[in-house]
Amino acid sequence: MAICLTDLPLHAERAPLVAQTSGRRQVGMISLPALGLRQMRSVRAAVPDLVGQLLADASDHRVPPADRAPAETIRHLPAVRRVIHGADDGERRYLASGLIGRARLLTGMVRANRPGRALLGLSKLLVGAFGTAAFALTTDTIWQMGDALGGLRLAVIMVLGLSALVAWLIIAHDLWEKPSRETPAELARLFNLGTILTLSLATAVSYVVLFVGTVLVGALLIDTSVFEQILQRQVHASDYLTLAWITSSLATVGGAIGSGLENEETVRAAAYGYHPQPGGWQDERSRKRSSGAR
């Protein structure tokens, strides 16, 4: 008997596939991304249920009624919403719901990508962004721009800056997964969406770090009297926050340029379809999760 774990996002009948069992082959499989964030805890609780189901199917190959509730078969996998039976006796596929299941699948893929590791790997990006922010803080034109722009326009600039950074990371490091014989179109779309979400989360956290650092530097370097002289009005704490907001948004563009100097392996690790093998140089195809399961 074998229980297999895979980090491949799988689908069946247009719904995420959570698990599959074959009583005739005595094999069970669980797709980790379909479990969402608490993957290993769910796996440890669900494996005894899978083993019990395989033992029952091995002793009795009669297919159970189609309306049998999923909770009777895998009690510890709340992601499962329905069960479908295959052509072989004792073969079952446990599916998640359409909308919630896909959301859980994407969060599981992002978790597997380890956004924290991607954030730590983009150290040169933060250094470049801090350098750009420090230079921008010394320019009174930026002070006036921050005062003139409203909150909506500043938010748009922030979103555009972060989007440009994510796009630059994907293009510069060739992180976009293309459909091929080894990677079906549906799987490639999931890989790309997981990569975008991972990089978006990592860059958003780096933006917060940059924003906090810019606020502190601005408060230390820019004297209130000088700030008031440029703006020609009384300055409040919100003005320093606004200045840090526009400066951080513009600095992300400089950070994008610096990100081109990042280690290729570190940045590519944020791509869900990238799976390097240990032991030296490997052919690019062997680095794809689509070529096999973990």
CSV table of C-alpha atoms in Angstrom, one decimal:
chain,number,residue,atom,x,y,z
A,1,MET,CA,0.0,0.0,0.0
A,2,ALA,CA,1.3,3.5,-0.8
A,3,ILE,CA,0.1,7.0,0.0
A,4,CYS,CA,1.6,9.6,-2.4
A,5,LEU,CA,1.9,13.4,-1.8
A,6,THR,CA,2.2,15.7,-4.7
A,7,ASP,CA,2.6,19.5,-5.0
A,8,LEU,CA,1.0,19.5,-8.4
A,9,PRO,CA,-2.4,21.4,-8.6
A,10,LEU,CA,-4.7,18.8,-10.1
A,11,HIS,CA,-8.3,19.1,-11.6
A,12,ALA,CA,-11.1,16.7,-12.4
A,13,GLU,CA,-14.5,17.7,-13.9
A,14,ARG,CA,-13.5,21.4,-13.7
A,15,ALA,CA,-12.9,21.3,-9.9
A,16,PRO,CA,-9.7,21.0,-7.9
A,17,LEU,CA,-8.8,17.4,-7.1
A,18,VAL,CA,-8.0,16.9,-3.4
A,19,ALA,CA,-7.3,13.2,-3.2
A,20,GLN,CA,-7.7,10.0,-5.2
A,21,THR,CA,-7.7,6.3,-4.2
A,22,SER,CA,-7.5,3.1,-6.1
A,23,GLY,CA,-8.5,0.0,-4.1
A,24,ARG,CA,-7.4,-2.3,-6.9
A,25,ARG,CA,-3.9,-0.8,-7.0
A,26,GLN,CA,-3.8,-0.1,-3.3
A,27,VAL,CA,-2.6,3.5,-3.8
A,28,GLY,CA,-3.8,6.8,-2.5
A,29,MET,CA,-2.8,10.3,-3.5
A,30,ILE,CA,-3.2,13.7,-1.9
A,31,SER,CA,-2.7,17.0,-3.7
A,32,LEU,CA,-1.1,19.3,-1.2
A,33,PRO,CA,-2.0,22.7,-2.8
A,34,ALA,CA,-5.7,21.7,-2.7
A,35,LEU,CA,-5.5,21.7,1.1
A,36,GLY,CA,-4.8,25.4,1.4
A,37,LEU,CA,-2.6,26.7,4.2
A,38,ARG,CA,-2.7,23.9,6.8
A,39,GLN,CA,-1.4,21.2,4.5
A,40,MET,CA,0.6,18.8,6.7
A,41,ARG,CA,-1.8,19.0,9.6
A,42,SER,CA,-4.6,17.9,7.2
A,43,VAL,CA,-2.4,15.2,5.6
A,44,ARG,CA,-1.5,13.7,9.0
A,45,ALA,CA,-5.2,13.6,9.9
A,46,ALA,CA,-6.4,12.3,6.6
A,47,VAL,CA,-3.9,9.5,5.9
A,48,PRO,CA,-5.6,7.0,8.3
A,49,ASP,CA,-8.9,7.7,6.6
A,50,LEU,CA,-7.3,7.0,3.2
A,51,VAL,CA,-5.7,3.8,4.5
A,52,GLY,CA,-9.0,2.6,5.9
A,53,GLN,CA,-10.8,3.4,2.6
A,54,LEU,CA,-8.2,1.4,0.7
A,55,LEU,CA,-8.5,-1.6,3.1
A,56,ALA,CA,-12.2,-1.5,2.7
A,57,ASP,CA,-12.0,-1.3,-1.1
A,58,ALA,CA,-9.5,-4.1,-1.2
A,59,SER,CA,-11.8,-6.5,0.8
A,60,ASP,CA,-14.9,-5.5,-1.1
A,61,HIS,CA,-14.7,-4.3,-4.8
A,62,ARG,CA,-18.4,-3.3,-4.9
A,63,VAL,CA,-18.8,0.3,-5.8
A,64,PRO,CA,-20.7,2.1,-3.0
A,65,PRO,CA,-23.8,4.2,-3.8
A,66,ALA,CA,-23.0,7.4,-5.6
A,67,ASP,CA,-24.8,9.6,-3.1
A,68,ARG,CA,-22.5,8.6,-0.2
A,69,ALA,CA,-21.4,11.7,1.7
A,70,PRO,CA,-17.7,12.6,1.5
A,71,ALA,CA,-17.6,13.0,5.3
A,72,GLU,CA,-18.1,9.2,5.6
A,73,THR,CA,-15.0,8.5,3.6
A,74,ILE,CA,-12.4,11.2,4.5
A,75,ARG,CA,-13.6,13.0,7.7
A,76,HIS,CA,-10.4,15.0,8.1
A,77,LEU,CA,-10.4,16.7,4.7
A,78,PRO,CA,-12.9,19.6,5.0
A,79,ALA,CA,-11.8,20.7,1.5
A,80,VAL,CA,-13.7,17.7,0.0
A,81,ARG,CA,-17.2,18.5,-1.2
A,82,ARG,CA,-18.1,15.5,-3.4
A,83,VAL,CA,-16.8,12.1,-4.5
A,84,ILE,CA,-16.9,10.6,-8.0
A,85,HIS,CA,-16.2,7.0,-8.8
A,86,GLY,CA,-13.9,5.8,-11.6
A,87,ALA,CA,-14.4,3.0,-14.1
A,88,ASP,CA,-12.3,0.6,-11.9
A,89,ASP,CA,-13.8,-0.9,-8.7
A,90,GLY,CA,-12.7,1.0,-5.7
A,91,GLU,CA,-11.4,4.0,-7.6
A,92,ARG,CA,-12.5,7.4,-6.1
A,93,ARG,CA,-11.7,11.0,-6.8
A,94,TYR,CA,-12.4,13.5,-4.0
A,95,LEU,CA,-13.1,17.0,-5.4
A,96,ALA,CA,-13.3,20.4,-3.8
A,97,SER,CA,-16.0,23.0,-4.5
A,98,GLY,CA,-15.5,25.2,-7.6
A,99,LEU,CA,-15.0,28.7,-6.2
A,100,ILE,CA,-13.8,28.1,-2.7
A,101,GLY,CA,-11.8,25.1,-3.8
A,102,ARG,CA,-9.9,27.2,-6.4
A,103,ALA,CA,-9.2,29.9,-3.8
A,104,ARG,CA,-7.9,27.3,-1.4
A,105,LEU,CA,-5.8,25.8,-4.2
A,106,LEU,CA,-4.2,29.1,-5.0
A,107,THR,CA,-3.4,29.8,-1.3
A,108,GLY,CA,-1.8,26.4,-1.1
A,109,MET,CA,0.3,27.1,-4.1
A,110,VAL,CA,1.5,30.4,-2.7
A,111,ARG,CA,2.3,28.7,0.6
A,112,ALA,CA,4.4,26.1,-1.3
A,113,ASN,CA,6.3,28.9,-3.0
A,114,ARG,CA,7.4,30.4,0.4
A,115,PRO,CA,6.9,34.1,-0.2
A,116,GLY,CA,9.1,34.8,2.8
A,117,ARG,CA,12.0,33.2,1.1
A,118,ALA,CA,11.3,35.2,-2.1
A,119,LEU,CA,11.2,38.4,0.1
A,120,LEU,CA,14.6,37.6,1.7
A,121,GLY,CA,16.1,36.8,-1.7
A,122,LEU,CA,15.2,40.2,-3.1
A,123,SER,CA,17.6,42.0,-0.9
A,124,LYS,CA,19.2,44.0,-3.8
A,125,LEU,CA,15.7,45.2,-4.8
A,126,LEU,CA,15.2,46.7,-1.3
A,127,VAL,CA,18.7,48.3,-1.4
A,128,GLY,CA,18.1,49.9,-4.8
A,129,ALA,CA,14.6,51.1,-3.6
A,130,PHE,CA,16.0,52.6,-0.4
A,131,GLY,CA,18.7,54.4,-2.4
A,132,THR,CA,16.2,55.8,-4.8
A,133,ALA,CA,13.9,56.8,-1.9
A,134,ALA,CA,16.8,58.6,0.0
A,135,PHE,CA,17.7,60.6,-3.1
A,136,ALA,CA,14.0,61.5,-3.8
A,137,LEU,CA,13.6,62.7,-0.2
A,138,THR,CA,16.2,65.5,-0.8
A,139,THR,CA,14.2,66.9,-3.7
A,140,ASP,CA,11.6,69.5,-2.8
A,141,THR,CA,9.7,68.8,-6.0
A,142,ILE,CA,8.7,65.5,-4.6
A,143,TRP,CA,7.4,67.3,-1.5
A,144,GLN,CA,5.2,69.5,-3.6
A,145,MET,CA,4.0,66.6,-5.8
A,146,GLY,CA,3.0,64.6,-2.7
A,147,ASP,CA,1.1,67.7,-1.4
A,148,ALA,CA,-0.7,68.3,-4.7
A,149,LEU,CA,-1.7,64.7,-5.4
A,150,GLY,CA,-4.8,63.3,-3.8
A,151,GLY,CA,-5.1,59.9,-2.0
A,152,LEU,CA,-6.7,58.2,-5.1
A,153,ARG,CA,-3.9,59.3,-7.4
A,154,LEU,CA,-1.3,58.2,-4.9
A,155,ALA,CA,-3.0,54.8,-4.6
A,156,VAL,CA,-3.0,54.4,-8.4
A,157,ILE,CA,0.7,55.3,-8.5
A,158,MET,CA,1.5,52.7,-5.8
A,159,VAL,CA,-0.5,50.0,-7.6
A,160,LEU,CA,1.2,50.8,-10.9
A,161,GLY,CA,4.6,50.8,-9.3
A,162,LEU,CA,4.1,47.4,-7.7
A,163,SER,CA,2.6,46.0,-10.9
A,164,ALA,CA,5.6,47.2,-12.9
A,165,LEU,CA,7.9,45.6,-10.4
A,166,VAL,CA,6.2,42.2,-10.5
A,167,ALA,CA,6.0,42.4,-14.3
A,168,TRP,CA,9.7,43.2,-14.5
A,169,LEU,CA,10.7,40.3,-12.2
A,170,ILE,CA,8.7,37.9,-14.4
A,171,ILE,CA,10.1,39.2,-17.7
A,172,ALA,CA,13.7,39.7,-16.6
A,173,HIS,CA,14.0,36.3,-15.0
A,174,ASP,CA,11.8,34.4,-17.5
A,175,LEU,CA,9.3,33.2,-14.9
A,176,TRP,CA,6.3,32.9,-17.3
A,177,GLU,CA,5.3,29.3,-17.8
A,178,LYS,CA,4.3,28.5,-21.4
A,179,PRO,CA,2.1,25.6,-22.4
A,180,SER,CA,4.0,22.6,-23.8
A,181,ARG,CA,3.8,18.9,-24.2
A,182,GLU,CA,4.8,18.5,-20.5
A,183,THR,CA,2.7,21.4,-19.2
A,184,PRO,CA,-0.9,21.5,-20.3
A,185,ALA,CA,-2.5,25.0,-20.7
A,186,GLU,CA,-4.6,24.7,-17.6
A,187,LEU,CA,-1.6,23.7,-15.5
A,188,ALA,CA,0.5,26.5,-17.0
A,189,ARG,CA,-2.2,29.1,-16.1
A,190,LEU,CA,-2.2,27.8,-12.5
A,191,PHE,CA,1.6,28.0,-12.4
A,192,ASN,CA,1.6,31.6,-13.7
A,193,LEU,CA,-1.2,32.7,-11.3
A,194,GLY,CA,0.7,31.1,-8.4
A,195,THR,CA,3.9,32.9,-9.4
A,196,ILE,CA,2.1,36.3,-9.8
A,197,LEU,CA,0.5,35.9,-6.4
A,198,THR,CA,3.7,34.9,-4.7
A,199,LEU,CA,5.7,37.8,-6.2
A,200,SER,CA,2.8,40.2,-5.5
A,201,LEU,CA,2.8,39.2,-1.8
A,202,ALA,CA,6.6,39.5,-1.5
A,203,THR,CA,6.7,42.9,-3.2
A,204,ALA,CA,3.8,44.2,-1.1
A,205,VAL,CA,5.7,43.2,2.1
A,206,SER,CA,8.9,44.8,0.8
A,207,TYR,CA,6.8,48.0,0.0
A,208,VAL,CA,5.6,48.1,3.6
A,209,VAL,CA,9.2,47.8,4.8
A,210,LEU,CA,10.3,50.5,2.4
A,211,PHE,CA,7.5,52.8,3.4
A,212,VAL,CA,8.3,52.5,7.1
A,213,GLY,CA,11.9,53.1,6.5
A,214,THR,CA,11.1,56.1,4.4
A,215,VAL,CA,8.9,57.6,7.1
A,216,LEU,CA,11.7,57.3,9.6
A,217,VAL,CA,14.3,58.7,7.3
A,218,GLY,CA,12.1,61.6,6.3
A,219,ALA,CA,11.3,62.4,9.9
A,220,LEU,CA,15.0,62.5,10.8
A,221,LEU,CA,16.3,64.4,7.7
A,222,ILE,CA,13.5,66.9,6.9
A,223,ASP,CA,13.1,69.6,9.4
A,224,THR,CA,9.5,70.8,10.0
A,225,SER,CA,10.3,74.4,9.4
A,226,VAL,CA,11.9,73.7,6.0
A,227,PHE,CA,9.0,71.4,5.1
A,228,GLU,CA,6.6,74.2,5.9
A,229,GLN,CA,8.6,76.7,3.9
A,230,ILE,CA,8.3,74.6,0.8
A,231,LEU,CA,4.6,73.8,1.2
A,232,GLN,CA,3.8,77.3,2.5
A,233,ARG,CA,1.5,76.0,5.2
A,234,GLN,CA,1.6,74.2,8.5
A,235,VAL,CA,2.9,70.6,8.3
A,236,HIS,CA,1.3,67.7,10.1
A,237,ALA,CA,2.3,64.1,10.6
A,238,SER,CA,0.1,63.1,7.7
A,239,ASP,CA,2.3,65.2,5.4
A,240,TYR,CA,5.3,63.0,6.3
A,241,LEU,CA,3.2,59.9,5.6
A,242,THR,CA,2.1,61.3,2.3
A,243,LEU,CA,5.7,62.1,1.3
A,244,ALA,CA,6.8,58.6,2.3
A,245,TRP,CA,3.9,57.2,0.2
A,246,ILE,CA,4.8,58.9,-3.0
A,247,THR,CA,8.5,58.4,-2.5
A,248,SER,CA,8.1,54.7,-1.8
A,249,SER,CA,5.9,54.3,-4.9
A,250,LEU,CA,8.5,56.0,-7.1
A,251,ALA,CA,11.3,54.1,-5.5
A,252,THR,CA,9.8,50.7,-6.5
A,253,VAL,CA,10.7,51.6,-10.1
A,254,GLY,CA,14.4,52.0,-9.0
A,255,GLY,CA,14.0,48.7,-7.1
A,256,ALA,CA,12.8,47.0,-10.3
A,257,ILE,CA,16.1,48.0,-12.0
A,258,GLY,CA,18.1,46.7,-9.1
A,259,SER,CA,16.1,43.4,-9.1
A,260,GLY,CA,17.8,42.6,-12.5
A,261,LEU,CA,21.0,42.0,-10.5
A,262,GLU,CA,19.4,39.4,-8.2
A,263,ASN,CA,20.7,35.8,-8.2
A,264,GLU,CA,18.8,33.9,-11.0
A,265,GLU,CA,18.2,30.8,-8.9
A,266,THR,CA,16.8,32.9,-6.0
A,267,VAL,CA,14.3,34.8,-8.1
A,268,ARG,CA,13.3,31.8,-10.1
A,269,ALA,CA,12.4,29.9,-6.9
A,270,ALA,CA,9.4,32.1,-6.7
A,271,ALA,CA,8.0,30.5,-9.9
A,272,TYR,CA,5.7,27.7,-9.1
A,273,GLY,CA,6.7,25.7,-12.2
A,274,TYR,CA,10.4,25.8,-11.3
A,275,HIS,CA,11.6,22.9,-9.3
A,276,PRO,CA,15.4,22.5,-9.2
A,277,GLN,CA,16.9,19.1,-8.7
A,278,PRO,CA,19.8,18.6,-6.3
A,279,GLY,CA,23.2,17.7,-7.5
A,280,GLY,CA,24.5,20.2,-10.0
A,281,TRP,CA,23.3,21.4,-13.4
A,282,GLN,CA,20.1,19.9,-14.7
A,283,ASP,CA,18.3,20.2,-17.9
A,284,GLU,CA,15.6,22.9,-17.8
A,285,ARG,CA,12.8,20.3,-18.4
A,286,SER,CA,13.9,18.5,-15.3
A,287,ARG,CA,13.3,21.6,-13.3
A,288,LYS,CA,9.6,21.8,-14.0
A,289,ARG,CA,7.1,20.6,-11.4
A,290,SER,CA,5.0,19.6,-14.4
A,291,SER,CA,7.4,16.7,-15.2
A,292,GLY,CA,6.6,14.9,-12.0
A,293,ALA,CA,5.5,15.1,-8.4
A,294,ARG,CA,7.6,15.9,-5.4
